[in-house]
mmCIF file with all atom_site columns, C-alpha atoms in Angstrom:
data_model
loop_
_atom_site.group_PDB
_atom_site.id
_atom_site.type_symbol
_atom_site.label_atom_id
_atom_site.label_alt_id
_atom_site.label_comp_id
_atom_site.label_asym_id
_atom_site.label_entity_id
_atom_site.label_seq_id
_atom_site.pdbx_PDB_ins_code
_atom_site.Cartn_x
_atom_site.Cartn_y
_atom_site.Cartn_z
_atom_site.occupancy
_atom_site.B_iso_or_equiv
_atom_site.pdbx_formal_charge
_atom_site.auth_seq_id
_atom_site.auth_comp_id
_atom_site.auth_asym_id
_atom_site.auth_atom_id
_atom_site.pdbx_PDB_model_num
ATOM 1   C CA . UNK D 1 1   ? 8.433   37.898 -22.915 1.00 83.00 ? 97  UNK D CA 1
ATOM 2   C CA . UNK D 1 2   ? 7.735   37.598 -19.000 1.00 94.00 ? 98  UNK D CA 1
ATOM 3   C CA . UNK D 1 3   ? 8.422   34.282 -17.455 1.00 97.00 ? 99  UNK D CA 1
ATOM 4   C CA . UNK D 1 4   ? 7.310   33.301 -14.090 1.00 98.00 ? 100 UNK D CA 1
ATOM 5   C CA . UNK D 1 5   ? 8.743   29.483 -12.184 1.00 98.00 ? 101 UNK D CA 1
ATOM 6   C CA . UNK D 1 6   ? 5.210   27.875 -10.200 1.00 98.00 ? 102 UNK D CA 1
ATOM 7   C CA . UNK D 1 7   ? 6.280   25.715 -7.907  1.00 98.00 ? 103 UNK D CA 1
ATOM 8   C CA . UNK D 1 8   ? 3.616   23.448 -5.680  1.00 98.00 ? 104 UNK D CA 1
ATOM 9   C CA . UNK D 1 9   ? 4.345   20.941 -3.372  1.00 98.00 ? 105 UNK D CA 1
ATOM 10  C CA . UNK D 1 10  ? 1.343   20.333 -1.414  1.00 97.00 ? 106 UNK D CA 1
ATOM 11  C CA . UNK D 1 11  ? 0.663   16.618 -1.505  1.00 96.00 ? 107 UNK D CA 1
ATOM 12  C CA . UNK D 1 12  ? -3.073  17.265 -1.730  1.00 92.00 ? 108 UNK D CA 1
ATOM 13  C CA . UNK D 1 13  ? -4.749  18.794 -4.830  1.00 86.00 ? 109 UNK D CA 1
ATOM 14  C CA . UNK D 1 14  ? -5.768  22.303 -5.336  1.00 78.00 ? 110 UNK D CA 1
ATOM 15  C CA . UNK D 1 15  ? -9.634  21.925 -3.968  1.00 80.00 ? 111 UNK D CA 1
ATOM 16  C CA . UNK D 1 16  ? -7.784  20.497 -0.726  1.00 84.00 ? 112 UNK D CA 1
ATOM 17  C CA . UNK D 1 17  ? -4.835  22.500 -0.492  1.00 94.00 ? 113 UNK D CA 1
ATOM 18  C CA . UNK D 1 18  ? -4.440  25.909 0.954   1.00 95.00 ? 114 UNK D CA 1
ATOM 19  C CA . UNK D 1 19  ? -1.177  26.376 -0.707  1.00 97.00 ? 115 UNK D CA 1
ATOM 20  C CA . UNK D 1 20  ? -2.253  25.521 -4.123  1.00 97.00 ? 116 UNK D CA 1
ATOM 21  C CA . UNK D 1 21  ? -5.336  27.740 -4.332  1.00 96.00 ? 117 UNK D CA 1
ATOM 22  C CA . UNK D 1 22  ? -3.297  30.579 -3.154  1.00 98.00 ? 118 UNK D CA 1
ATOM 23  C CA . UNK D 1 23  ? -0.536  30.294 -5.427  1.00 98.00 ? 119 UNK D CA 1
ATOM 24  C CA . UNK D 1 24  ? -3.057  29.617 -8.774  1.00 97.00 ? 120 UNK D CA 1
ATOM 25  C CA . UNK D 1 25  ? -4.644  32.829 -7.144  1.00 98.00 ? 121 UNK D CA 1
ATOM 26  C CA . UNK D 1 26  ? -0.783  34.905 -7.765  1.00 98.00 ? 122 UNK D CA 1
ATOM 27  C CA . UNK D 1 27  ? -0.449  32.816 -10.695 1.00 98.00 ? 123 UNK D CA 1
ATOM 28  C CA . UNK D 1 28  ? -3.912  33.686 -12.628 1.00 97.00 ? 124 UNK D CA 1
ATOM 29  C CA . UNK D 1 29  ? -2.981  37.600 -11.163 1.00 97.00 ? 125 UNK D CA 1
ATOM 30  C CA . UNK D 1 30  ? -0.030  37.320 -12.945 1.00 97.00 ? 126 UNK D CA 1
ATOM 31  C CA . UNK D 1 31  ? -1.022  36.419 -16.118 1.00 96.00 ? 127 UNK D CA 1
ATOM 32  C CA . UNK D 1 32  ? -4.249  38.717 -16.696 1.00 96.00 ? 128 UNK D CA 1
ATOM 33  C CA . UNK D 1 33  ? -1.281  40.880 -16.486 1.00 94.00 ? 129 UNK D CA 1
ATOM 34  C CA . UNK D 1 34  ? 0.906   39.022 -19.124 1.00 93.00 ? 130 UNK D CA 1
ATOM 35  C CA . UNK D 1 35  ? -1.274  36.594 -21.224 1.00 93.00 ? 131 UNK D CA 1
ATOM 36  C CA . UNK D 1 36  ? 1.517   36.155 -24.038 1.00 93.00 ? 132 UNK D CA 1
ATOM 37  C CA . UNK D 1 37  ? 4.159   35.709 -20.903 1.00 94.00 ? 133 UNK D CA 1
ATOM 38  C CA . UNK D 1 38  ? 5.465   31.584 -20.105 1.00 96.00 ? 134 UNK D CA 1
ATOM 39  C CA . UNK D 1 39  ? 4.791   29.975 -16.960 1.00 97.00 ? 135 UNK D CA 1
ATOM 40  C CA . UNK D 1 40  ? 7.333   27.040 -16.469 1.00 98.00 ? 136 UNK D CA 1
ATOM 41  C CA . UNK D 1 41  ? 5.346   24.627 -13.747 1.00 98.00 ? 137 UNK D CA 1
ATOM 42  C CA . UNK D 1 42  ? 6.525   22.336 -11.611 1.00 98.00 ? 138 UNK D CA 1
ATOM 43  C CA . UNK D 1 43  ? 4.447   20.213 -9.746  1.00 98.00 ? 139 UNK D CA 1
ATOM 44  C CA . UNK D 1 44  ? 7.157   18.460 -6.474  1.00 98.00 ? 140 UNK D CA 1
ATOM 45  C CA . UNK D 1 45  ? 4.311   16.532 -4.896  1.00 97.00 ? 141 UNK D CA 1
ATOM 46  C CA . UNK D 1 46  ? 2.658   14.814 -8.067  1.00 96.00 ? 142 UNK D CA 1
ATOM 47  C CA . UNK D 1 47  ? 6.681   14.623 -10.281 1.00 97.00 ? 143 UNK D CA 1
ATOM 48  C CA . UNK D 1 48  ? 8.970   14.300 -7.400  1.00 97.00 ? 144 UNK D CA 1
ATOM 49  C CA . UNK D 1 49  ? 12.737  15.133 -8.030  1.00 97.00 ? 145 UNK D CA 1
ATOM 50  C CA . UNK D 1 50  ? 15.225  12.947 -7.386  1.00 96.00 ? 146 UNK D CA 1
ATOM 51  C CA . UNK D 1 51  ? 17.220  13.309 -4.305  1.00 96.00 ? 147 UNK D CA 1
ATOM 52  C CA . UNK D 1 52  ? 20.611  14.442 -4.721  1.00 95.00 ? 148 UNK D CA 1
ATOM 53  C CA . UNK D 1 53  ? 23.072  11.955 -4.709  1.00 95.00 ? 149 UNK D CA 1
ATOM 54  C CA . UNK D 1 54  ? 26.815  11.609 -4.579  1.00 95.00 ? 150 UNK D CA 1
ATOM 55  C CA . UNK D 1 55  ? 26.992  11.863 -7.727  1.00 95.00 ? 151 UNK D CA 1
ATOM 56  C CA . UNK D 1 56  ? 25.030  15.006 -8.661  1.00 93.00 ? 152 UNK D CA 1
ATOM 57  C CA . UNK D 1 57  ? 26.605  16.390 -5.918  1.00 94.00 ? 153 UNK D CA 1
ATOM 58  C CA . UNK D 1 58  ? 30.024  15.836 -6.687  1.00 91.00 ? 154 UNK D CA 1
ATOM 59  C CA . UNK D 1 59  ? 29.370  17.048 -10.271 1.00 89.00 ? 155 UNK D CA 1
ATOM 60  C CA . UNK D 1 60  ? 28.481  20.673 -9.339  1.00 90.00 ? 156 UNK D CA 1
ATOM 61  C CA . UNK D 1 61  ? 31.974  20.874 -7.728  1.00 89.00 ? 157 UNK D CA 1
ATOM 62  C CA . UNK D 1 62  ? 34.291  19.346 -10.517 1.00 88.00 ? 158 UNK D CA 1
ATOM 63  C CA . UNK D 1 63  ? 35.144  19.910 -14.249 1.00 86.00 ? 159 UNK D CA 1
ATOM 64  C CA . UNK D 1 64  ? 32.200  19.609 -16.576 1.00 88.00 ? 160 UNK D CA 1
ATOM 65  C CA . UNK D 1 65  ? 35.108  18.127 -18.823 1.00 89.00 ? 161 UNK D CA 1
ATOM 66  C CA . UNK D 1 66  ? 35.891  15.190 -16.327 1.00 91.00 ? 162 UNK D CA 1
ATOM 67  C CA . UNK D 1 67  ? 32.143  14.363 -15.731 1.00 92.00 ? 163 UNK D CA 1
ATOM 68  C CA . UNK D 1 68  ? 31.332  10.529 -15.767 1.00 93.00 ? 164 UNK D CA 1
ATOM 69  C CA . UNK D 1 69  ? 28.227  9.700  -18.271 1.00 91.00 ? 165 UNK D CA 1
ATOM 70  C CA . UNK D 1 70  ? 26.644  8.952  -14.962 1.00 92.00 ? 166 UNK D CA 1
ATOM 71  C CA . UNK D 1 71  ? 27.613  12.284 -13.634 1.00 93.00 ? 167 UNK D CA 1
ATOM 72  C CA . UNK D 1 72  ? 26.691  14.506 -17.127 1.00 93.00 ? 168 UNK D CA 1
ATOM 73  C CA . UNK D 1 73  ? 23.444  12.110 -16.754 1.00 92.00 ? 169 UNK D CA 1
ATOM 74  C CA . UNK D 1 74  ? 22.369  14.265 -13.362 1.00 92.00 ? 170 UNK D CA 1
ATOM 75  C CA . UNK D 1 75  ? 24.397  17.247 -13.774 1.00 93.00 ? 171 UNK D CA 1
ATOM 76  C CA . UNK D 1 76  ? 21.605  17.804 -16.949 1.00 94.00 ? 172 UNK D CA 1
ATOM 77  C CA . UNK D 1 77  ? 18.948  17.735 -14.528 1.00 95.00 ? 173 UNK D CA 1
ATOM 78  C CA . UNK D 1 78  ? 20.577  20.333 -12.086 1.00 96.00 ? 174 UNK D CA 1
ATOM 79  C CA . UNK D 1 79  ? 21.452  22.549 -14.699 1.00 96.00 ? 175 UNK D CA 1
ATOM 80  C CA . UNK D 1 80  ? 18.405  22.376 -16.206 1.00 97.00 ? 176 UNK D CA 1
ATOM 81  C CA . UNK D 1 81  ? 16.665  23.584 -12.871 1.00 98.00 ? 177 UNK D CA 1
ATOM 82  C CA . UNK D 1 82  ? 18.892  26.618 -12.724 1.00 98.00 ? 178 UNK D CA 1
ATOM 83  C CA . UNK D 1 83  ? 17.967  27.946 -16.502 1.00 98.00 ? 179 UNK D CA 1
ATOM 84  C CA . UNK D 1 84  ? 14.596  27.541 -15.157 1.00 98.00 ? 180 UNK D CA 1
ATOM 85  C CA . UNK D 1 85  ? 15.287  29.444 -12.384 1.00 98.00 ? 181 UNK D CA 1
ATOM 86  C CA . UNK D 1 86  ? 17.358  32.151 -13.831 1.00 98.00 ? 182 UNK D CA 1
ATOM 87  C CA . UNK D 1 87  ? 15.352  32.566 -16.890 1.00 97.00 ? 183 UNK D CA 1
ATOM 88  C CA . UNK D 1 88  ? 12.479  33.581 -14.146 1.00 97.00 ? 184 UNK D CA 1
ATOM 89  C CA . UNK D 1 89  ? 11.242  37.285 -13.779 1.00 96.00 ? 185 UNK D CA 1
ATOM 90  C CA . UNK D 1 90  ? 9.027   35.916 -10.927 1.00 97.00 ? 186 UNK D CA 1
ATOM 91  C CA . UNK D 1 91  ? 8.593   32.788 -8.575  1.00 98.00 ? 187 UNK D CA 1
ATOM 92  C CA . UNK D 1 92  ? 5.965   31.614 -6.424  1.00 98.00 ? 188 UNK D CA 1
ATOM 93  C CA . UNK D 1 93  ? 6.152   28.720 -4.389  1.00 98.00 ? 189 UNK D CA 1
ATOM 94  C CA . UNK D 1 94  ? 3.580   26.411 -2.290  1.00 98.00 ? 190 UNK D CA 1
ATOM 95  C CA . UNK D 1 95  ? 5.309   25.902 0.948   1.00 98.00 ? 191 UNK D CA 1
ATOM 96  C CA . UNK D 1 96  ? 2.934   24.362 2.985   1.00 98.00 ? 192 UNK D CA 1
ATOM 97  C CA . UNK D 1 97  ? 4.309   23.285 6.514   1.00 97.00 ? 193 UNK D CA 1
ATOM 98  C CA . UNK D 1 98  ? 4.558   19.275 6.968   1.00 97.00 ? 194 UNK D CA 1
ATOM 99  C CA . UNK D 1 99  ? 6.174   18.426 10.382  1.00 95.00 ? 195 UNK D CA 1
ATOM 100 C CA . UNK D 1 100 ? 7.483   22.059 11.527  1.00 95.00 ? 196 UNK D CA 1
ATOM 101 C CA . UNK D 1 101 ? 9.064   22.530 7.991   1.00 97.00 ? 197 UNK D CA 1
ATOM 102 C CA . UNK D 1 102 ? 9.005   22.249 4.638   1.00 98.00 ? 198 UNK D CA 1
ATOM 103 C CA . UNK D 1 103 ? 7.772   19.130 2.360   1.00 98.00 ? 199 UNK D CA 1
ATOM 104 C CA . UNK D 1 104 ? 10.458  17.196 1.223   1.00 98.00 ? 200 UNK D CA 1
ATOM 105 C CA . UNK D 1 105 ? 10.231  17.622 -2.575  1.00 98.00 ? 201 UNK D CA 1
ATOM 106 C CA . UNK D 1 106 ? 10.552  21.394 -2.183  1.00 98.00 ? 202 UNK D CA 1
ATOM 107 C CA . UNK D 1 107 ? 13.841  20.555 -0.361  1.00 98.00 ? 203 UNK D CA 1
ATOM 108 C CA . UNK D 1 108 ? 14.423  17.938 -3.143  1.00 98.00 ? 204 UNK D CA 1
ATOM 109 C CA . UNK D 1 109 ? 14.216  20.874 -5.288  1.00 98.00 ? 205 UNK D CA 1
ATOM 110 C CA . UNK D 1 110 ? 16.619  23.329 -3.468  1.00 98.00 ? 206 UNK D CA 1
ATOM 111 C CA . UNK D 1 111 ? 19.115  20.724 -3.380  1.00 97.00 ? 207 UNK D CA 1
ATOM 112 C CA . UNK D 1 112 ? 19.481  20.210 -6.690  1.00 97.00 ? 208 UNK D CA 1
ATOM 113 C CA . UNK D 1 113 ? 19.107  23.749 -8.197  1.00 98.00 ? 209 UNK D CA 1
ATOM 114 C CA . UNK D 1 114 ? 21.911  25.277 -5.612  1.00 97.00 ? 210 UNK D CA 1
ATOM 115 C CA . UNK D 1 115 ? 24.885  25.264 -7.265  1.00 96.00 ? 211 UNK D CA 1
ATOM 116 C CA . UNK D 1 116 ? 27.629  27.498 -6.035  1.00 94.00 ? 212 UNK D CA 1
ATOM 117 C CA . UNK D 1 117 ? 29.247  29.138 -8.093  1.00 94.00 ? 213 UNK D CA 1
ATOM 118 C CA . UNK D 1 118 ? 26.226  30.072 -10.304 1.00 96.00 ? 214 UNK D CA 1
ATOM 119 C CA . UNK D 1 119 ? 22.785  30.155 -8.443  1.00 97.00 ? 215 UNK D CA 1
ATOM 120 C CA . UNK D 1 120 ? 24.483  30.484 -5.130  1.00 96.00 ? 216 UNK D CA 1
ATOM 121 C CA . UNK D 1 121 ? 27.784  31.823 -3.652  1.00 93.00 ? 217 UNK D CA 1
ATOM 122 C CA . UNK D 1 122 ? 29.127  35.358 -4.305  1.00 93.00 ? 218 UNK D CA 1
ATOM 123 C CA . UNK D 1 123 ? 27.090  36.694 -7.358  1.00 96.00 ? 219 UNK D CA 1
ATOM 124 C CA . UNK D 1 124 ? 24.290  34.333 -7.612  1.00 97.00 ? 220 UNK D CA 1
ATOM 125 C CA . UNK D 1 125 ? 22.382  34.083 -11.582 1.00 98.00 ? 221 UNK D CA 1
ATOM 126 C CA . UNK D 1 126 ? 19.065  34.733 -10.177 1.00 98.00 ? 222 UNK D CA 1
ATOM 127 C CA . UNK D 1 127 ? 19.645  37.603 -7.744  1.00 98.00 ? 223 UNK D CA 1
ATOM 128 C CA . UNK D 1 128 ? 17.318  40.730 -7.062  1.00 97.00 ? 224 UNK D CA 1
ATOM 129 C CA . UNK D 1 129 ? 14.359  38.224 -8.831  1.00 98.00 ? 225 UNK D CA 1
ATOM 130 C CA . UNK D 1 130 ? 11.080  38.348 -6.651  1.00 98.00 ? 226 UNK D CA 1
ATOM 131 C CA . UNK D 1 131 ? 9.976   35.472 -5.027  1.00 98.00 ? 227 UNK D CA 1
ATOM 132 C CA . UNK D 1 132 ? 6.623   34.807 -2.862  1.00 98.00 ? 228 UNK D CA 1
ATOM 133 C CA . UNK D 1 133 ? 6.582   31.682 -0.973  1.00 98.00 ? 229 UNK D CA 1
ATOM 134 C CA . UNK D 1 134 ? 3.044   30.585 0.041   1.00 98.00 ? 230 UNK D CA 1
ATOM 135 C CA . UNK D 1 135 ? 3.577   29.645 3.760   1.00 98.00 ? 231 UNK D CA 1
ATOM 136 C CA . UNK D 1 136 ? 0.486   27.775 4.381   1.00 98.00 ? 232 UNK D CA 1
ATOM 137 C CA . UNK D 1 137 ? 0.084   25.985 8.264   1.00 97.00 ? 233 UNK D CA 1
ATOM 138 C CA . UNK D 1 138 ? -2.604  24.064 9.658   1.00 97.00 ? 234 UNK D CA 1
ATOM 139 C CA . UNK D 1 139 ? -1.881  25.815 13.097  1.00 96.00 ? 235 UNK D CA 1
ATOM 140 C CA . UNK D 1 140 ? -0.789  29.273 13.827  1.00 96.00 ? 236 UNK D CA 1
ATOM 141 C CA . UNK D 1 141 ? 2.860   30.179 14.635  1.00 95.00 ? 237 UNK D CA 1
ATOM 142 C CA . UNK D 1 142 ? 2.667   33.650 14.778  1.00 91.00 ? 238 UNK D CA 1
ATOM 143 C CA . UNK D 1 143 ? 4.506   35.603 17.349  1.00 90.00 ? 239 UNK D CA 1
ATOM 144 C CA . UNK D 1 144 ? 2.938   34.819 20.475  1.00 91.00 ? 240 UNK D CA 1
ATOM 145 C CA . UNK D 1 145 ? 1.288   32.174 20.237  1.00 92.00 ? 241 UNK D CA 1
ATOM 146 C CA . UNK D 1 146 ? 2.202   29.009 22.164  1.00 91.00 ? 242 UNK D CA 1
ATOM 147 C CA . UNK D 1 147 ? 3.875   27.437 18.858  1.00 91.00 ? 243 UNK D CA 1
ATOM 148 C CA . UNK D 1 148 ? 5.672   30.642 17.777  1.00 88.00 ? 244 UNK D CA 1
ATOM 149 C CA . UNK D 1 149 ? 9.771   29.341 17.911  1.00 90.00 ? 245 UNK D CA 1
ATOM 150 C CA . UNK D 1 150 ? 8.348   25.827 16.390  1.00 94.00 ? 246 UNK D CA 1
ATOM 151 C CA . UNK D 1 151 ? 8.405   27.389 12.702  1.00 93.00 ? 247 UNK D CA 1
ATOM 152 C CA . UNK D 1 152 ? 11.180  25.935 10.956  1.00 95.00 ? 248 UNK D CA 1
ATOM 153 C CA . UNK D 1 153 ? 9.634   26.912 7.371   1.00 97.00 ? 249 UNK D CA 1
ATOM 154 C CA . UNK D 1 154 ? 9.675   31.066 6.832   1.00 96.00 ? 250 UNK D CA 1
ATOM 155 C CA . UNK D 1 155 ? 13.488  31.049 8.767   1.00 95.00 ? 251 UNK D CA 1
ATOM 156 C CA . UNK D 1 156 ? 14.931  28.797 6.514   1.00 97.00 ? 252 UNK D CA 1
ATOM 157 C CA . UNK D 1 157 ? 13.584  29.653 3.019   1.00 98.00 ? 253 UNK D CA 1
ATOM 158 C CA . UNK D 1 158 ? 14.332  33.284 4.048   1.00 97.00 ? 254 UNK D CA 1
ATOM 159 C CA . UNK D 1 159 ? 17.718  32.091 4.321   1.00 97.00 ? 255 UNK D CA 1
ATOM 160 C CA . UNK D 1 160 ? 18.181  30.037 1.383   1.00 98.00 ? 256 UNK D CA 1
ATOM 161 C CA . UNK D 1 161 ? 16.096  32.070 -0.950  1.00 98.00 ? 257 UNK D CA 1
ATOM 162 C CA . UNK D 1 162 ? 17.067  35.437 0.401   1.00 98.00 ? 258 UNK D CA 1
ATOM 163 C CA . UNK D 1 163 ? 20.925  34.764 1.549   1.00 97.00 ? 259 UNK D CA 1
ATOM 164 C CA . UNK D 1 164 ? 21.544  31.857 -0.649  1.00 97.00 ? 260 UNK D CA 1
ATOM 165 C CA . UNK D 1 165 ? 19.778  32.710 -3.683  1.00 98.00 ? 261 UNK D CA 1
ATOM 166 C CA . UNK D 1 166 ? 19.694  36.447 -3.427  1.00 98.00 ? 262 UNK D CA 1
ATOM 167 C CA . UNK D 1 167 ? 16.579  36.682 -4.578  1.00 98.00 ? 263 UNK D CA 1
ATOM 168 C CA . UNK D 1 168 ? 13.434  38.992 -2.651  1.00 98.00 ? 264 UNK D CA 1
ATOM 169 C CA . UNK D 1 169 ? 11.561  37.079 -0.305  1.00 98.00 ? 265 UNK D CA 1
ATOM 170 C CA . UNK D 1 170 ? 8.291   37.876 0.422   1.00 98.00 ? 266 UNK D CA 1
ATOM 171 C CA . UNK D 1 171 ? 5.778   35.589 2.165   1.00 98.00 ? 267 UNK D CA 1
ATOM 172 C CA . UNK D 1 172 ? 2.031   35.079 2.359   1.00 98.00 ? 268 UNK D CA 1
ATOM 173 C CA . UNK D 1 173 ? 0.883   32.801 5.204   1.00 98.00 ? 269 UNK D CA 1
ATOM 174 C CA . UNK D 1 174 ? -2.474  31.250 5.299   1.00 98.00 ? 270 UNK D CA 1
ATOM 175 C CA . UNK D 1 175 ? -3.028  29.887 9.078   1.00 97.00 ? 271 UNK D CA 1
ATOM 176 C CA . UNK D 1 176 ? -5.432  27.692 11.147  1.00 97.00 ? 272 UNK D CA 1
ATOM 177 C CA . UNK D 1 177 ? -6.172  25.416 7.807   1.00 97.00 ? 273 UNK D CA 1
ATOM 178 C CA . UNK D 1 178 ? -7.435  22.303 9.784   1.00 96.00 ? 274 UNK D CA 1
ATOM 179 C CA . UNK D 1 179 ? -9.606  24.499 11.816  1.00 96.00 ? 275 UNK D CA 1
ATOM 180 C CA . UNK D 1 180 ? -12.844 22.971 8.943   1.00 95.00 ? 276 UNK D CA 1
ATOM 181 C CA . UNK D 1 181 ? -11.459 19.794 9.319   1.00 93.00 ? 277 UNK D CA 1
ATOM 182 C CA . UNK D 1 182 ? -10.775 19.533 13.586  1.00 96.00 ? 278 UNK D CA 1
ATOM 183 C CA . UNK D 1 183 ? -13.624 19.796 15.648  1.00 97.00 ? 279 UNK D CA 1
ATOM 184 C CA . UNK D 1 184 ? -11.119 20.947 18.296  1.00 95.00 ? 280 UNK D CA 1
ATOM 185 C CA . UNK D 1 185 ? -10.329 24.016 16.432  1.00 96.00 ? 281 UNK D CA 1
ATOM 186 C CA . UNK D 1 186 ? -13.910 24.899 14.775  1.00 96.00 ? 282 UNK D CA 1
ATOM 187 C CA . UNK D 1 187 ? -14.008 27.826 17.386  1.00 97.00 ? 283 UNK D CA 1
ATOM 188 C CA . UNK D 1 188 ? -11.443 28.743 14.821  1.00 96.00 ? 284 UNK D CA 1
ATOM 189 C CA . UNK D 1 189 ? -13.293 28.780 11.601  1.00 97.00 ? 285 UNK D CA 1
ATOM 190 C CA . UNK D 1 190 ? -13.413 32.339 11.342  1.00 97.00 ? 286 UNK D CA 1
ATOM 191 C CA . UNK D 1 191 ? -9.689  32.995 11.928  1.00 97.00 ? 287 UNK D CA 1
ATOM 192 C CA . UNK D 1 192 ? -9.155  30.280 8.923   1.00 97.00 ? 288 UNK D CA 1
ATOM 193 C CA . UNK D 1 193 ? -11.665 32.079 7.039   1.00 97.00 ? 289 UNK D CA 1
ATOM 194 C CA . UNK D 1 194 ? -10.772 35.562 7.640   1.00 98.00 ? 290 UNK D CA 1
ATOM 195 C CA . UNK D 1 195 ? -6.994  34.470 6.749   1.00 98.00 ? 291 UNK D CA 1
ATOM 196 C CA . UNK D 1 196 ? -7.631  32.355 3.740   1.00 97.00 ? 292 UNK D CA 1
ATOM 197 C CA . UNK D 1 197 ? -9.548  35.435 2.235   1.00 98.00 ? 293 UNK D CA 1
ATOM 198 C CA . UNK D 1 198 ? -6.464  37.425 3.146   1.00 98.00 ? 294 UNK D CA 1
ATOM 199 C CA . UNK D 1 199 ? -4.041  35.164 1.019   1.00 98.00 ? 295 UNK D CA 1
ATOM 200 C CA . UNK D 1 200 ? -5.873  34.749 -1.388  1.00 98.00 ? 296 UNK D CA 1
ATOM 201 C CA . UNK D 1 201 ? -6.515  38.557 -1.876  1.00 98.00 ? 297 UNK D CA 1
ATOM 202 C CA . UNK D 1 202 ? -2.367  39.363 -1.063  1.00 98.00 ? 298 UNK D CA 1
ATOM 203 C CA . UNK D 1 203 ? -1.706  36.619 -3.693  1.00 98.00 ? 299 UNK D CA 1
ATOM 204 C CA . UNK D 1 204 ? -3.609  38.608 -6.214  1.00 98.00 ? 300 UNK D CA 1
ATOM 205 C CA . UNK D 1 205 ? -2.286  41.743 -5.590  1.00 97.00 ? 301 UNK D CA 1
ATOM 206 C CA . UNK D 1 206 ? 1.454   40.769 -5.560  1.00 97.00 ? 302 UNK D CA 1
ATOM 207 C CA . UNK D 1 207 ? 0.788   38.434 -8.605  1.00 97.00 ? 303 UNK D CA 1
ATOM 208 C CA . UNK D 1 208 ? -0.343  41.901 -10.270 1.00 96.00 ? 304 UNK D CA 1
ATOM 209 C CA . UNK D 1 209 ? 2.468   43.748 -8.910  1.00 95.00 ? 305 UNK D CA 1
ATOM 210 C CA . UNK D 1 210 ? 5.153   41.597 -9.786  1.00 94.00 ? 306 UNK D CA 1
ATOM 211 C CA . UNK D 1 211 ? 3.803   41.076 -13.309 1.00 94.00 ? 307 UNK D CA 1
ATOM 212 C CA . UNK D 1 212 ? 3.991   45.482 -13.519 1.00 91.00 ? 308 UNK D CA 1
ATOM 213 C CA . UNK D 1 213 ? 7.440   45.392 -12.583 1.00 87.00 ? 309 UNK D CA 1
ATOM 214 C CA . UNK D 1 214 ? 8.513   42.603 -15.186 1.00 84.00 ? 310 UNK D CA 1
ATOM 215 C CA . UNK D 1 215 ? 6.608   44.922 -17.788 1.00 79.00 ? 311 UNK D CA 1
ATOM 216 C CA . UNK D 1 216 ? 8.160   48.245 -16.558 1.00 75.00 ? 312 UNK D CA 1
#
């Protein structure tokens, strides 16, 4: 049976996030495909992980024998998070961009499932699995605009999903989503429009395609 990891972390709820409509757009692709298949869901914004601490972090590089209670306590919850990810034939993830980067629970999230030795490091557990990270911005950063080297979300989850993780990145970027919501950027409408409709219809398509190569 075909599993796929959701991840959201938009703070805002799915008629007033870009992110979220996008990736229930993959999701709802992926499962017309595999209606028998598992979804596991996590939503960061609205069940926040905890922040790694000393002592979940000092458990993923010691003796599971030697663990403290304290330590077995959160080295459950890491673990946990990396079944979830390995047991995952596909991931999609709600990036949106808060600040230049990414929201805080999603980094919550990545702190807690990297483990070296298992999810990360030489042979990571989930590599080769397909991942599409919904890149959502209320500006544009695109290559030449004036904001272009302020994007400090698809360079780093590239690099932690792709080198860390191993897994294939791909990434679908809706732009200019304050454009209804900023009278200084309604010039802009049609550009939001024009690239919502464009996420939304990539989401479905890789949703679909993803779910064909789980299946194959």
């Amino acid at each position: 049976m075909a599993t796929l990891l959701h991840l959201d972390s938009s703070v805002f709820p799915e008629t007033g996030s870009a992110s979220r409509a996008v990736t229930a757009a993959f999701r709802d692709a992926w499962q017309a495909q595999h209606p028998d298949g598992t979804v596991i869901y996590r939503d960061l914004a609205a069940d926040p992980l905890p922040h790694i601490d000393g002592i979940a972090a000092s458990a993923g590089f010691s003796d599971p024998a030697t663990h403290s209670p304290e330590q077995q306590a959160a080295f459950a919850l890491r673990t946990r998070l990396a079944e979830e990810l390995e047991q995952a034939d596909a991931i999609v993830i709600g990036a949106p961009m808060y600040n230049f980067t990414i929201p805080s629970t999603l980094k919550a999230w990545l702190d807690q499932v990297i483990i070296m030795g298992r999810t990360a490091g030489a042979e990571p557990s989930a590599k080769g699995t397909p991942v599409t990270v919904v890149a959502s911005r209320g500006g544009s950063y695109a290559p030449g605009t004036p904001r272009a080297g302020s994007d400090y979300v698809q360079n780093y989850l590239e690099t932690v999903l792709g080198d860390g993780f191993g897994l294939e990145v791909d990434f679908i970027v809706p732009e200019l989503t304050m454009a209804p919501a900023n009278p200084a950027m309604a010039e802009l409408i049609p550009q939001y429009e024009a690239s919502r409709e464009k996420s939304l219809q990539d989401a479905a398509s890789k949703g679909k395609a993803v779910a064909e190569r789980a299946a194959a």
